[in-house]
Short mmCIF file of C-alpha atoms and ligand atoms in Angstrom, two decimals:
data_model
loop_
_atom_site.label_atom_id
_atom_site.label_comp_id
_atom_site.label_asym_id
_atom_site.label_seq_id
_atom_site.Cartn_x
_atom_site.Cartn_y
_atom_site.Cartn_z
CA UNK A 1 -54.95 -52.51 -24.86
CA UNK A 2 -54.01 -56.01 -26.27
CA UNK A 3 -53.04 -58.80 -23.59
CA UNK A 4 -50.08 -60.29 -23.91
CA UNK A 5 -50.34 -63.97 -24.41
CA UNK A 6 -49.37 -65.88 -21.45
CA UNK A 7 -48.01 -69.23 -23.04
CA UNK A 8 -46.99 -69.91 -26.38
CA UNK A 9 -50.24 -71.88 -27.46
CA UNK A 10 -52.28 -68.45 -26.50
CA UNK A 11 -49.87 -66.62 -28.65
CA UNK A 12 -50.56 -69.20 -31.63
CA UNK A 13 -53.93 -69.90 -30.99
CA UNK A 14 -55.95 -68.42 -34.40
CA UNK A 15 -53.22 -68.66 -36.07
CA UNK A 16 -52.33 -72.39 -36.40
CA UNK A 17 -54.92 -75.08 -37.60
CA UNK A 18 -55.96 -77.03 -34.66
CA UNK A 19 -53.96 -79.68 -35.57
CA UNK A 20 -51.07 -77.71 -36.58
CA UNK A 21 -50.90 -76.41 -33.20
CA UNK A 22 -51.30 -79.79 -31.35
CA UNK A 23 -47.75 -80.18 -33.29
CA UNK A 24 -46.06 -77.77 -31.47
CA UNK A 25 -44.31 -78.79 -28.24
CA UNK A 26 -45.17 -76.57 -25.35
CA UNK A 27 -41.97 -76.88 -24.06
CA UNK A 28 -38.81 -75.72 -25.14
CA UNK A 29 -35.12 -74.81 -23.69
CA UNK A 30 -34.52 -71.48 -22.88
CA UNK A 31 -30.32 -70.70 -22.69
CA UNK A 32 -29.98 -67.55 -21.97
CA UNK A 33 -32.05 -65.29 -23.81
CA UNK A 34 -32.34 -67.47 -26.97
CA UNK A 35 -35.50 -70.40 -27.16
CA UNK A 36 -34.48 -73.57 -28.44
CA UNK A 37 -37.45 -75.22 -30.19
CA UNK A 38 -38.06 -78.31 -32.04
CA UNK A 39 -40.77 -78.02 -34.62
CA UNK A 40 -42.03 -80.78 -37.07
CA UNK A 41 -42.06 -80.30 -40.29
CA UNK A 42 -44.59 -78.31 -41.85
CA UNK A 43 -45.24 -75.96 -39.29
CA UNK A 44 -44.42 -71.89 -40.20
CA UNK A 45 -41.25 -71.91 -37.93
CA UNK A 46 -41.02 -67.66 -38.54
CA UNK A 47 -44.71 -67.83 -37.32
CA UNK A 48 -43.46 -69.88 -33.68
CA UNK A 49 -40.67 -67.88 -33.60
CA UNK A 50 -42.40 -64.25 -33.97
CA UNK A 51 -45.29 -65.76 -31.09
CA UNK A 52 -42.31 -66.75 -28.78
CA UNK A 53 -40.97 -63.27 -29.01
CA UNK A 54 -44.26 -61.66 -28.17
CA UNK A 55 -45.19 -64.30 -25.30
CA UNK A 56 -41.85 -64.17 -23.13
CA UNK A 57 -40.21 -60.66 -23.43
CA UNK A 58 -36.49 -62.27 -22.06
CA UNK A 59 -36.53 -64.06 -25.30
CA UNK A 60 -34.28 -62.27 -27.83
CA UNK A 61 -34.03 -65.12 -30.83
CA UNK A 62 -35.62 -68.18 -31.78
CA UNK A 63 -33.97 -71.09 -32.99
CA UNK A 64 -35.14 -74.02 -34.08
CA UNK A 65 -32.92 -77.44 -33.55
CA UNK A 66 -32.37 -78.93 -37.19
CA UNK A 67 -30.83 -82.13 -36.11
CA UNK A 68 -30.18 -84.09 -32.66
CA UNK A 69 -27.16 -83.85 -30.57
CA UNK A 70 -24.84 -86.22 -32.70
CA UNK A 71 -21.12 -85.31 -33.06
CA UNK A 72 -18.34 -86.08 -30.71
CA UNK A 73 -18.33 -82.50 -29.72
CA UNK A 74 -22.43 -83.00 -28.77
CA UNK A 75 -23.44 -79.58 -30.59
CA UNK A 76 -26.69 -79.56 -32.63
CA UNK A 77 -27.26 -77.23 -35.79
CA UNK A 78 -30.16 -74.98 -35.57
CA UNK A 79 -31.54 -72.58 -37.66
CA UNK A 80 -32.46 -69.43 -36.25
CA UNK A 81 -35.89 -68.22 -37.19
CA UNK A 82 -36.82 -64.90 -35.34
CA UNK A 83 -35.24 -62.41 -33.54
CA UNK A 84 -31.69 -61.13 -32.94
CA UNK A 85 -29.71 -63.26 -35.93
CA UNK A 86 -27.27 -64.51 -33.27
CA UNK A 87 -26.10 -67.77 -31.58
CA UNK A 88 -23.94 -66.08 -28.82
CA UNK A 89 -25.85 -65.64 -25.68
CA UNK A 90 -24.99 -65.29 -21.60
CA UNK A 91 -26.24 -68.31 -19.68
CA UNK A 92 -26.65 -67.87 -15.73
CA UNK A 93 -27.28 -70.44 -13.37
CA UNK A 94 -26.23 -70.49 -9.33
CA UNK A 95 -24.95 -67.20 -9.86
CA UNK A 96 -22.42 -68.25 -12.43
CA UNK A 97 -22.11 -66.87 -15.59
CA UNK A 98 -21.49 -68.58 -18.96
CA UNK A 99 -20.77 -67.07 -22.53
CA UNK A 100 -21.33 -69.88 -25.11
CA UNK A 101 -22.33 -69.80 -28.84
CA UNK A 102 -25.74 -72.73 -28.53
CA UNK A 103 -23.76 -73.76 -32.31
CA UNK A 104 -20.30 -74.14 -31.47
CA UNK A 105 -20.74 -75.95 -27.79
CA UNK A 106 -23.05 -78.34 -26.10
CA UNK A 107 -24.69 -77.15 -23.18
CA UNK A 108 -27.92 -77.90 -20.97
CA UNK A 109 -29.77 -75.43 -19.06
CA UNK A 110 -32.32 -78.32 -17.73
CA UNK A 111 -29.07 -80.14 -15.86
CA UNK A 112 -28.38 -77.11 -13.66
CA UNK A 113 -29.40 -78.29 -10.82
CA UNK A 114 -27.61 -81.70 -11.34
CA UNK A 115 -24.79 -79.47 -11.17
CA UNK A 116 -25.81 -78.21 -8.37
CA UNK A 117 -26.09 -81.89 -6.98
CA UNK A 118 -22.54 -82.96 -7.92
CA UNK A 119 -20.87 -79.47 -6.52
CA UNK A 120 -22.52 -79.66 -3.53
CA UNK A 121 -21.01 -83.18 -2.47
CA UNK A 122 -16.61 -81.57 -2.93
CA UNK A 123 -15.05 -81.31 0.47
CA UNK A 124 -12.68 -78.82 1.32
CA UNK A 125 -8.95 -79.01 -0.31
CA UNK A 126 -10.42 -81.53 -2.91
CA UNK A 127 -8.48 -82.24 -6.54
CA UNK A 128 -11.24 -82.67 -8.39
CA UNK A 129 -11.12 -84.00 -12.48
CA UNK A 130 -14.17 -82.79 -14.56
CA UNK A 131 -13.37 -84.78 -17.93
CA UNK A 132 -16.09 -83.69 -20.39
CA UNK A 133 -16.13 -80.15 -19.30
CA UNK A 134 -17.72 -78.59 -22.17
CA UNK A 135 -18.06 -74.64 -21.43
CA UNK A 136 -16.69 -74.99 -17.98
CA UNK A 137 -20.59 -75.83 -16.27
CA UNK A 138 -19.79 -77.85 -13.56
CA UNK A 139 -15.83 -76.78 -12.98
CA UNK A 140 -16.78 -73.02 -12.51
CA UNK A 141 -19.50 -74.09 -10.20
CA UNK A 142 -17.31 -76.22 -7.98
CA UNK A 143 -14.91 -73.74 -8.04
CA UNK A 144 -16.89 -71.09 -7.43
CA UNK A 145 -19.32 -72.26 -4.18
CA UNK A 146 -16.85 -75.17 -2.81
CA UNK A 147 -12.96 -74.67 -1.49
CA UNK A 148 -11.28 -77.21 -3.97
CA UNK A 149 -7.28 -77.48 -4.01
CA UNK A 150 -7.82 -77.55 -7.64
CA UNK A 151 -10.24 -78.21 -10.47
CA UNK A 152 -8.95 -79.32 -14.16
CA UNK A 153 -11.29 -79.72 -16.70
CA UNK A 154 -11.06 -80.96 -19.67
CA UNK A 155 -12.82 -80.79 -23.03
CA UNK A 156 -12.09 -81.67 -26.56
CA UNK A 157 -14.10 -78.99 -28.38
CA UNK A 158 -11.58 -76.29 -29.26
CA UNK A 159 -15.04 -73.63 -29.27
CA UNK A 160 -16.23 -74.70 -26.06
CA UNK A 161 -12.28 -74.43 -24.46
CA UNK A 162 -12.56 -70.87 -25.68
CA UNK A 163 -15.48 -70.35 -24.09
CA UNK A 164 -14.59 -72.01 -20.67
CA UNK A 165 -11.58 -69.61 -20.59
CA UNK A 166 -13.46 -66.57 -21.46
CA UNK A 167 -15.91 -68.00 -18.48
CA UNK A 168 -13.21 -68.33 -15.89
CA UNK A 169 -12.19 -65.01 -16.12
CA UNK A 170 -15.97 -63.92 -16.23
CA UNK A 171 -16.96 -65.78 -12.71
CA UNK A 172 -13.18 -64.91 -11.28
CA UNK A 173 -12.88 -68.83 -10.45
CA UNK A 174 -9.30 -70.92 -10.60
CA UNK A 175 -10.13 -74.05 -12.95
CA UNK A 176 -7.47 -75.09 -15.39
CA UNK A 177 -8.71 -75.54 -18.95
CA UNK A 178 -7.62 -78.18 -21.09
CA UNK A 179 -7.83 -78.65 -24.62
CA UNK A 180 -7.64 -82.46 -25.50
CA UNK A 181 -8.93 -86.05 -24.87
CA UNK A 182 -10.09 -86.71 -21.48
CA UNK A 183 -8.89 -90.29 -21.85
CA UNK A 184 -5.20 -88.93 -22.37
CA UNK A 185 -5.43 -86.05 -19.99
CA UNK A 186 -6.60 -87.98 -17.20
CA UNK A 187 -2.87 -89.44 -16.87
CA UNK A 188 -1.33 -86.11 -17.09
CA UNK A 189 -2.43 -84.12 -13.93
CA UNK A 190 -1.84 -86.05 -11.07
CA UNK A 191 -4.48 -88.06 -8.66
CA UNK A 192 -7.76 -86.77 -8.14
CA UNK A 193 -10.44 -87.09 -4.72
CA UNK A 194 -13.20 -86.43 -7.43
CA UNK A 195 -13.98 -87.29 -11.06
CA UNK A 196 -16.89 -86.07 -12.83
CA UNK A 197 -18.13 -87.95 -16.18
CA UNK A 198 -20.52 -86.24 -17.94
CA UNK A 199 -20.83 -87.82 -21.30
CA UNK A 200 -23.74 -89.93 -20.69
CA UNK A 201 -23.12 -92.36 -24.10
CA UNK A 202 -19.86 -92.83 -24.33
CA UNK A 203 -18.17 -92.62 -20.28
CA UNK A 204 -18.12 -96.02 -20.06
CA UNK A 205 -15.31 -96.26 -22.28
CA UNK A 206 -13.49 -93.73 -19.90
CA UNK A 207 -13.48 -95.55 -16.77
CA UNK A 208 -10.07 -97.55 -17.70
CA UNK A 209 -8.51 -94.14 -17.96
CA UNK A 210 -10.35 -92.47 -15.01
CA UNK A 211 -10.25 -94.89 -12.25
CA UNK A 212 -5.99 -95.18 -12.28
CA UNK A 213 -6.39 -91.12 -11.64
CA UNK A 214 -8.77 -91.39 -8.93
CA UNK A 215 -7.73 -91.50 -5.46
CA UNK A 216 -8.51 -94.01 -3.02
CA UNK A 217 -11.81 -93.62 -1.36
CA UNK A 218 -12.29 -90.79 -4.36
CA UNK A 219 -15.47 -90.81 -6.07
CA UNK A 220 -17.03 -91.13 -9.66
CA UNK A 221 -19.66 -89.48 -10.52
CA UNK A 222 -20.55 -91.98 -14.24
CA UNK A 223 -23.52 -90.43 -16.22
CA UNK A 224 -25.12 -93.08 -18.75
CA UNK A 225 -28.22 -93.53 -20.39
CA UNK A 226 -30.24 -96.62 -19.48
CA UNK A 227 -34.02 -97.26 -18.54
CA UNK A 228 -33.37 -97.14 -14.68
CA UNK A 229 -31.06 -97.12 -11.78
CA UNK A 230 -31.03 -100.57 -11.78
CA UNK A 231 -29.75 -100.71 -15.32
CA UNK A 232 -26.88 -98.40 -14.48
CA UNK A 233 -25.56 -99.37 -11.90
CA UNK A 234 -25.24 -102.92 -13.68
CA UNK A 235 -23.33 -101.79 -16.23
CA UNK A 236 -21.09 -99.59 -14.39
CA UNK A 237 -20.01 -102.32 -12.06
CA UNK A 238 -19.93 -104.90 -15.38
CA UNK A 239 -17.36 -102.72 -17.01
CA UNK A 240 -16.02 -102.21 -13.73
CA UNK A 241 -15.16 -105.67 -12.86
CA UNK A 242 -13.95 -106.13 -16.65
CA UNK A 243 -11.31 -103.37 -15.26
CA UNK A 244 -11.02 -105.60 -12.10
CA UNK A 245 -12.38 -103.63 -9.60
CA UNK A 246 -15.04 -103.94 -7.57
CA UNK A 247 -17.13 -100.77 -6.62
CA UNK A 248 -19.41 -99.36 -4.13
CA UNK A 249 -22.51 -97.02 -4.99
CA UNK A 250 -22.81 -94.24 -2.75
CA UNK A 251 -25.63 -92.97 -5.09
CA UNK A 252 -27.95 -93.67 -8.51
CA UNK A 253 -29.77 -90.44 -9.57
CA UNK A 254 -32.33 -90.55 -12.43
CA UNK A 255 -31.44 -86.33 -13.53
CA UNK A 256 -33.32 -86.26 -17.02
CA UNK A 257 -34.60 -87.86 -19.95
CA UNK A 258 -33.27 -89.34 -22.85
CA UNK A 259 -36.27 -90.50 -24.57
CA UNK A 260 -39.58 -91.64 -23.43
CA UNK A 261 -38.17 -95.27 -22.34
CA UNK A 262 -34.43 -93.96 -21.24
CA UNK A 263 -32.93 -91.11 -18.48
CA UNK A 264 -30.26 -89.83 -18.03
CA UNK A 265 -29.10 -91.17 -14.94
CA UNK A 266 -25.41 -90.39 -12.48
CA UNK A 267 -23.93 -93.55 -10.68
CA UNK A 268 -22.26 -91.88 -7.91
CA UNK A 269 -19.48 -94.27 -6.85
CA UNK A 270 -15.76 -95.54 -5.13
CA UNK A 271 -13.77 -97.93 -5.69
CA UNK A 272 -13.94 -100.81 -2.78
CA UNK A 273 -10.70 -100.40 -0.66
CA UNK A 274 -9.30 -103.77 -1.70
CA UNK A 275 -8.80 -102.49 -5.32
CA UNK A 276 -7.93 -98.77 -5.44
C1 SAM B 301 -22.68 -83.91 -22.91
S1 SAM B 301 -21.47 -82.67 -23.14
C2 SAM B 301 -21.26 -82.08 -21.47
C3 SAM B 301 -20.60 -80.75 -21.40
C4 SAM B 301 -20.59 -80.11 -20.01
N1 SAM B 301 -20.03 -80.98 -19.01
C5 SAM B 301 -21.96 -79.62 -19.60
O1 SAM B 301 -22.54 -80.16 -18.66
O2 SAM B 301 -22.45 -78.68 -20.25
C6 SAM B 301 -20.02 -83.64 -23.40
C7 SAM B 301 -18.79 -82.83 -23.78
O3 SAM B 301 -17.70 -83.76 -23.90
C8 SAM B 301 -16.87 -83.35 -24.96
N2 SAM B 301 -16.09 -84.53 -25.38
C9 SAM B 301 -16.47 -85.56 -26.16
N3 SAM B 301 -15.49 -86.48 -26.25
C10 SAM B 301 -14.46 -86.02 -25.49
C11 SAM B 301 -13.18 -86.53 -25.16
N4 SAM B 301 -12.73 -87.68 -25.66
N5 SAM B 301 -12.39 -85.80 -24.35
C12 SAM B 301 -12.80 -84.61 -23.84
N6 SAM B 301 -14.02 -84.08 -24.11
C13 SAM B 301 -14.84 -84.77 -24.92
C14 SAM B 301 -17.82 -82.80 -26.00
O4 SAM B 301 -17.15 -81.91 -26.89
C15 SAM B 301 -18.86 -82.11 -25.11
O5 SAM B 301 -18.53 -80.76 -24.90
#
């Protein structure tokens, strides 16, 4: 009987130039049960796909990413290559179940634990703000292990809203879904104990409209891209003070990579007493 390949290089090797093969990554995301790949040009994508198939048997479709992360709504177009000729696939993670087309909505199955991070920190009877909420990730989650008062979450994607509603009811959890502009919506449901920003390039430019929501002693948690901790928590106290407040970090988390030279990195923080 024929082995089956235990990593995607065994699957390929023989069948890719050595060279070729050096070109493919041996990583890849994995949401759930469709493999998101990038591939260089030049490289028989239906040939990856097919040995991806073969190698892990929880893999239903390949698709490959055809460009980066890049709108405002942070979805990618990919092209899929192998497999069942869908997009649609059930994500779970901490128990929690999400529906989500990898097309239509952004999501992340490396910053699950992350999430975990952030959900574990709510205190009982918290109001708790998740502005860039995406298919619901981190408000189900909260919702679902902690004892919030309540959890809003907003999100700006009309696909990804859908979703987050459809994943509500799926995990039986009490978030409110909104469909707009975090930087509006902030103002429109009351003071929070907790705000969550996870839009690593652009939050900064949400602070003005998150820290009037947040309550005092409440805390930020700011994602950004920069090289280190260092870096981020200088610029989220720099465009802090520009807002005229001065902050305290409670704690800088590097939780994933941007690009060889930059991470992805959470400045958990509060506002000092003096100017909340
Ligand atoms: C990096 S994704 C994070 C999604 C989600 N929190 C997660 O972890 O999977 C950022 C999300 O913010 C949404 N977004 C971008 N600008 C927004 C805005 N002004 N107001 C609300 N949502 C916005 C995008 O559509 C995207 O779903």
């Amino acid at each position: 009987m024929e082995k089956k390949p235990r990593s995607l290089h065994e699957a390929l090797s023989g069948k890719l130039a050595d060279d070729e093969l050096e070109m493919v990554p041996r990583s890849f995301d994995v949401i759930g049960d469709i493999a998101i790949i990038e591939l260089p040009d030049g490289i028989d994508k239906t040939l990856v796909g097919s040995a991806l198939l073969e190698t892990f048997k929880h893999i239903k479709t390949v698709a490959v990413k055809k460009t980066e992360v890049g709108t405002q709504y942070r979805t990618r177009e990919v092209e899929v290559v192998a497999g069942a000729g869908r997009t649609e696939t059930m994500h779970t993670e901490y128990g929690c179940r999400y529906l989500l087309d990898v097309s239509k909505a952004y999501f992340s199955p490396r910053l699950g634990t992350e999430r975990m991070r952030v959900a574990d920190k709510v205190q009982d009877g918290e109001r708790v703000l998740v502005m860039f909420a995406g298919v619901g990730p981190y408000a189900i989650l909260i919702a679902k292990k902690k004892k919030p008062a309540e959890v809003v979450a907003v999100e700006l994607n009309p696909d990804a809203v859908d979703y987050m509603k459809t994943n509500i009811k799926l995990n039986k959890v009490k978030v409110t879904a909104v469909l707009g502009d975090a930087g509006e919506e902030a103002k429109n449901h009351g003071m929070f104990d907790r705000i969550v920003m996870p839009l690593p390039k652009d939050a900064g430019d949400f602070l003005d409209a998150a820290i009037p929501a947040l309550n005092k002693n409440g805390t930020i948690h700011f994602y950004t891209f920069e090289k280190d901790c260092k870096e981020a928590e200088t610029k989220v106290k720099e465009i802090c003070e520009g807002l005229c407040c001065k902050i305290h970090v409670d704690e800088c988390v590097v939780c994933g990579s941007y690009s060889p030279a930059v991470s992805r990195i959470c400045v958990d923080f509060r506002i000092e007493p003096r100017y909340s």
